[in-house]
C-alpha atoms as an extended CHARMM CRD file, in Angstrom:
* protein
*
       130  EXT
         1         1  MET       CA            151.4440000000       80.8280000000       85.6140000000  PROA      1               0.0000000000
         2         2  THR       CA            152.7440000000       80.5210000000       82.0220000000  PROA      2               0.0000000000
         3         3  ASP       CA            155.7990000000       79.9220000000       79.8880000000  PROA      3               0.0000000000
         4         4  TYR       CA            157.1660000000       82.0590000000       77.0780000000  PROA      4               0.0000000000
         5         5  GLU       CA            158.9160000000       80.3860000000       74.1730000000  PROA      5               0.0000000000
         6         6  SER       CA            160.9840000000       82.1550000000       71.5460000000  PROA      6               0.0000000000
         7         7  LYS       CA            162.5790000000       80.7280000000       68.4030000000  PROA      7               0.0000000000
         8         8  VAL       CA            164.8760000000       82.8830000000       66.2740000000  PROA      8               0.0000000000
         9         9  HSD       CA            166.8660000000       81.8910000000       63.2100000000  PROA      9               0.0000000000
        10        10  ASN       CA            169.3910000000       84.1860000000       61.5220000000  PROA      10              0.0000000000
        11        11  LEU       CA            171.3970000000       83.8760000000       58.3460000000  PROA      11              0.0000000000
        12        12  PHE       CA            173.9890000000       86.4170000000       57.2650000000  PROA      12              0.0000000000
        13        13  ALA       CA            176.3150000000       86.3350000000       54.2760000000  PROA      13              0.0000000000
        14        14  SER       CA            178.5760000000       89.0210000000       52.8910000000  PROA      14              0.0000000000
        15        15  MET       CA            181.0540000000       89.3840000000       50.1000000000  PROA      15              0.0000000000
        16        16  SER       CA            183.6500000000       91.8850000000       49.0770000000  PROA      16              0.0000000000
        17        17  TYR       CA            185.5060000000       91.7950000000       45.7900000000  PROA      17              0.0000000000
        18        18  ALA       CA            188.3350000000       94.0150000000       44.5560000000  PROA      18              0.0000000000
        19        19  ALA       CA            187.5640000000       94.0520000000       40.8330000000  PROA      19              0.0000000000
        20        20  SER       CA            190.5390000000       96.3050000000       40.1450000000  PROA      20              0.0000000000
        21        21  ALA       CA            192.9010000000       98.6300000000       41.9680000000  PROA      21              0.0000000000
        22        22  LYS       CA            190.2200000000      101.3390000000       41.7810000000  PROA      22              0.0000000000
        23        23  LEU       CA            186.9390000000       99.3910000000       41.9390000000  PROA      23              0.0000000000
        24        24  ASN       CA            185.5810000000       97.4730000000       44.9450000000  PROA      24              0.0000000000
        25        25  LEU       CA            182.2410000000       95.6350000000       44.9910000000  PROA      25              0.0000000000
        26        26  PHE       CA            180.3590000000       94.4390000000       48.0640000000  PROA      26              0.0000000000
        27        27  GLY       CA            177.0820000000       92.8670000000       49.0690000000  PROA      27              0.0000000000
        28        28  THR       CA            175.2270000000       91.3300000000       51.9880000000  PROA      28              0.0000000000
        29        29  VAL       CA            172.2100000000       89.1000000000       52.5020000000  PROA      29              0.0000000000
        30        30  THR       CA            170.4590000000       88.9910000000       55.8780000000  PROA      30              0.0000000000
        31        31  TRP       CA            167.5220000000       86.7310000000       56.7380000000  PROA      31              0.0000000000
        32        32  ASN       CA            165.7720000000       86.6010000000       60.0990000000  PROA      32              0.0000000000
        33        33  LYS       CA            162.8330000000       84.4150000000       61.1610000000  PROA      33              0.0000000000
        34        34  ALA       CA            161.3790000000       84.9720000000       64.6390000000  PROA      34              0.0000000000
        35        35  GLU       CA            158.5300000000       83.2420000000       66.4210000000  PROA      35              0.0000000000
        36        36  SER       CA            157.5030000000       83.5490000000       70.0380000000  PROA      36              0.0000000000
        37        37  ALA       CA            154.3990000000       83.0470000000       72.1280000000  PROA      37              0.0000000000
        38        38  LEU       CA            153.0190000000       82.6080000000       75.6040000000  PROA      38              0.0000000000
        39        39  ASP       CA            151.4870000000       79.3100000000       76.6090000000  PROA      39              0.0000000000
        40        40  LYS       CA            147.9490000000       79.3590000000       77.9750000000  PROA      40              0.0000000000
        41        41  VAL       CA            147.8950000000       81.2960000000       81.2630000000  PROA      41              0.0000000000
        42        42  GLN       CA            146.8800000000       79.2580000000       84.3080000000  PROA      42              0.0000000000
        43        43  MET       CA            145.6710000000       81.5640000000       87.0700000000  PROA      43              0.0000000000
        44        44  PRO       CA            145.8570000000       80.3940000000       90.7150000000  PROA      44              0.0000000000
        45        45  ASP       CA            142.7180000000       78.9010000000       92.2640000000  PROA      45              0.0000000000
        46        46  LEU       CA            141.1600000000       81.6380000000       94.4130000000  PROA      46              0.0000000000
        47        47  ALA       CA            139.4160000000       79.1200000000       96.6780000000  PROA      47              0.0000000000
        48        48  ALA       CA            142.7580000000       77.4750000000       97.5050000000  PROA      48              0.0000000000
        49        49  ILE       CA            144.4190000000       80.8420000000       98.1770000000  PROA      49              0.0000000000
        50        50  SER       CA            141.5100000000       81.9130000000      100.3710000000  PROA      50              0.0000000000
        51        51  ALA       CA            141.7880000000       78.6840000000      102.3890000000  PROA      51              0.0000000000
        52        52  GLN       CA            145.5530000000       79.1390000000      102.8370000000  PROA      52              0.0000000000
        53        53  THR       CA            145.2670000000       82.7770000000      103.9290000000  PROA      53              0.0000000000
        54        54  GLY       CA            142.2360000000       82.3410000000      106.1850000000  PROA      54              0.0000000000
        55        55  GLY       CA            139.9660000000       84.1870000000      103.7780000000  PROA      55              0.0000000000
        56        56  ASP       CA            142.2980000000       87.1830000000      103.5000000000  PROA      56              0.0000000000
        57        57  LEU       CA            142.7030000000       87.7410000000       99.7700000000  PROA      57              0.0000000000
        58        58  VAL       CA            145.4630000000       90.3030000000       99.3760000000  PROA      58              0.0000000000
        59        59  ASP       CA            144.0750000000       91.6740000000       96.1360000000  PROA      59              0.0000000000
        60        60  ASN       CA            140.9870000000       91.3250000000       94.0350000000  PROA      60              0.0000000000
        61        61  MET       CA            142.1910000000       88.7370000000       91.5360000000  PROA      61              0.0000000000
        62        62  ASP       CA            139.2600000000       89.0090000000       89.1790000000  PROA      62              0.0000000000
        63        63  TYR       CA            141.4890000000       89.2680000000       86.1260000000  PROA      63              0.0000000000
        64        64  ASP       CA            140.7160000000       87.5990000000       82.8260000000  PROA      64              0.0000000000
        65        65  PHE       CA            143.7720000000       86.2310000000       81.0290000000  PROA      65              0.0000000000
        66        66  THR       CA            141.7680000000       83.7110000000       79.0030000000  PROA      66              0.0000000000
        67        67  ASN       CA            142.9460000000       84.8900000000       75.5870000000  PROA      67              0.0000000000
        68        68  LEU       CA            146.3250000000       86.3790000000       76.5060000000  PROA      68              0.0000000000
        69        69  ASN       CA            148.2130000000       83.5620000000       74.8020000000  PROA      69              0.0000000000
        70        70  SER       CA            146.2670000000       84.0560000000       71.5740000000  PROA      70              0.0000000000
        71        71  TYR       CA            147.2490000000       87.7090000000       71.0970000000  PROA      71              0.0000000000
        72        72  SER       CA            150.8290000000       87.4890000000       72.3630000000  PROA      72              0.0000000000
        73        73  ASP       CA            152.1790000000       85.6330000000       69.3310000000  PROA      73              0.0000000000
        74        74  LEU       CA            155.0740000000       87.0570000000       67.3520000000  PROA      74              0.0000000000
        75        75  ASP       CA            155.8230000000       85.6530000000       63.9130000000  PROA      75              0.0000000000
        76        76  TYR       CA            157.7970000000       87.5810000000       61.3220000000  PROA      76              0.0000000000
        77        77  THR       CA            160.3810000000       87.1620000000       58.6020000000  PROA      77              0.0000000000
        78        78  LEU       CA            162.8500000000       89.8620000000       57.5490000000  PROA      78              0.0000000000
        79        79  LEU       CA            164.9500000000       89.7520000000       54.3860000000  PROA      79              0.0000000000
        80        80  LYS       CA            167.5490000000       92.4430000000       53.6430000000  PROA      80              0.0000000000
        81        81  LEU       CA            169.7010000000       92.6680000000       50.5170000000  PROA      81              0.0000000000
        82        82  ASN       CA            172.4820000000       95.2090000000       50.1350000000  PROA      82              0.0000000000
        83        83  GLY       CA            175.0080000000       95.7880000000       47.3930000000  PROA      83              0.0000000000
        84        84  GLY       CA            177.2680000000       98.4800000000       46.1400000000  PROA      84              0.0000000000
        85        85  LEU       CA            180.5800000000       99.6870000000       44.8650000000  PROA      85              0.0000000000
        86        86  SER       CA            183.2990000000      102.1880000000       45.5210000000  PROA      86              0.0000000000
        87        87  TYR       CA            185.4580000000      103.6430000000       42.7590000000  PROA      87              0.0000000000
        88        88  LYS       CA            188.6760000000      105.5160000000       43.5030000000  PROA      88              0.0000000000
        89        89  VAL       CA            188.5750000000      108.6070000000       41.2800000000  PROA      89              0.0000000000
        90        90  SER       CA            191.8970000000      109.9240000000       42.5980000000  PROA      90              0.0000000000
        91        91  PRO       CA            194.1830000000      109.1220000000       45.5430000000  PROA      91              0.0000000000
        92        92  THR       CA            191.9910000000      111.2750000000       47.8170000000  PROA      92              0.0000000000
        93        93  VAL       CA            188.4910000000      111.0470000000       46.2430000000  PROA      93              0.0000000000
        94        94  THR       CA            186.2850000000      107.9500000000       46.0930000000  PROA      94              0.0000000000
        95        95  PHE       CA            182.8370000000      107.6780000000       44.5150000000  PROA      95              0.0000000000
        96        96  THR       CA            180.4010000000      105.4000000000       46.3660000000  PROA      96              0.0000000000
        97        97  LEU       CA            177.1180000000      103.8600000000       45.2390000000  PROA      97              0.0000000000
        98        98  ASP       CA            175.0200000000      101.3240000000       47.0880000000  PROA      98              0.0000000000
        99        99  GLY       CA            171.4670000000      100.1050000000       47.3630000000  PROA      99              0.0000000000
       100       100  GLU       CA            169.4320000000       98.2760000000       49.9500000000  PROA      100             0.0000000000
       101       101  TYR       CA            166.1590000000       96.3620000000       49.8210000000  PROA      101             0.0000000000
       102       102  ALA       CA            164.2820000000       95.1110000000       52.8760000000  PROA      102             0.0000000000
       103       103  ASP       CA            161.0830000000       93.0860000000       53.1250000000  PROA      103             0.0000000000
       104       104  LEU       CA            159.2840000000       92.4290000000       56.4100000000  PROA      104             0.0000000000
       105       105  THR       CA            156.4620000000       89.8870000000       56.5400000000  PROA      105             0.0000000000
       106       106  ASP       CA            154.4370000000       90.0190000000       59.7500000000  PROA      106             0.0000000000
       107       107  ASP       CA            152.3260000000       86.8590000000       60.0370000000  PROA      107             0.0000000000
       108       108  GLN       CA            150.7330000000       87.9010000000       63.3570000000  PROA      108             0.0000000000
       109       109  GLY       CA            149.9090000000       91.5280000000       62.6710000000  PROA      109             0.0000000000
       110       110  TYR       CA            147.1020000000       91.9460000000       65.1660000000  PROA      110             0.0000000000
       111       111  VAL       CA            149.2320000000       93.0990000000       68.1150000000  PROA      111             0.0000000000
       112       112  PHE       CA            150.4510000000       96.4240000000       66.6860000000  PROA      112             0.0000000000
       113       113  GLY       CA            148.6270000000       96.1700000000       63.3750000000  PROA      113             0.0000000000
       114       114  ASN       CA            150.0790000000       94.6630000000       60.2460000000  PROA      114             0.0000000000
       115       115  GLU       CA            153.6970000000       95.7920000000       60.0860000000  PROA      115             0.0000000000
       116       116  SER       CA            154.4660000000       94.0210000000       56.7950000000  PROA      116             0.0000000000
       117       117  GLY       CA            156.1330000000       96.1090000000       54.1430000000  PROA      117             0.0000000000
       118       118  SER       CA            159.1220000000       96.6760000000       51.9010000000  PROA      118             0.0000000000
       119       119  PHE       CA            161.4850000000       99.4910000000       51.0970000000  PROA      119             0.0000000000
       120       120  TYR       CA            164.4300000000      100.1420000000       48.8660000000  PROA      120             0.0000000000
       121       121  MET       CA            167.0300000000      102.8390000000       49.0860000000  PROA      121             0.0000000000
       122       122  VAL       CA            169.8160000000      104.0080000000       46.7870000000  PROA      122             0.0000000000
       123       123  ARG       CA            172.6780000000      106.1120000000       48.1170000000  PROA      123             0.0000000000
       124       124  SER       CA            175.6390000000      107.6920000000       46.4030000000  PROA      124             0.0000000000
       125       125  GLY       CA            178.3050000000      110.1320000000       47.3430000000  PROA      125             0.0000000000
       126       126  PHE       CA            181.9140000000      111.1390000000       47.3330000000  PROA      126             0.0000000000
       127       127  LYS       CA            184.3990000000      110.3970000000       50.0730000000  PROA      127             0.0000000000
       128       128  VAL       CA            187.2240000000      112.9090000000       50.3520000000  PROA      128             0.0000000000
       129       129  GLN       CA            190.2950000000      112.0620000000       52.4160000000  PROA      129             0.0000000000
       130       130  PHE       CA            192.5280000000      114.8380000000       53.6850000000  PROA      130             0.0000000000
């Protein structure tokens, strides 16, 4: 009938650095590239099936898969960057601050619509240990 091929490449790097006894820095980079697709669909020959089954076609096989391979493609790239810090205010209280940026590029956006986009987020808070 058909074959499905998928190619995925991932890259991940992270770092953590203790700048001082109270200050820690960290960051990550994530990159993902994914491609996949169906080959052209080859439907069985109805005349051959009819001859093998004595004319008894189990189901009406009047399906059209002509363009299935053309709208089954997946091709996107995702980049995520993250960085932040934690600062120990006291032995039991730590201040945290980090940010994240993500960018998705959808090069075959016709399946679910174009899903390309970016976002960034900044978070901060206090961690209390007791």
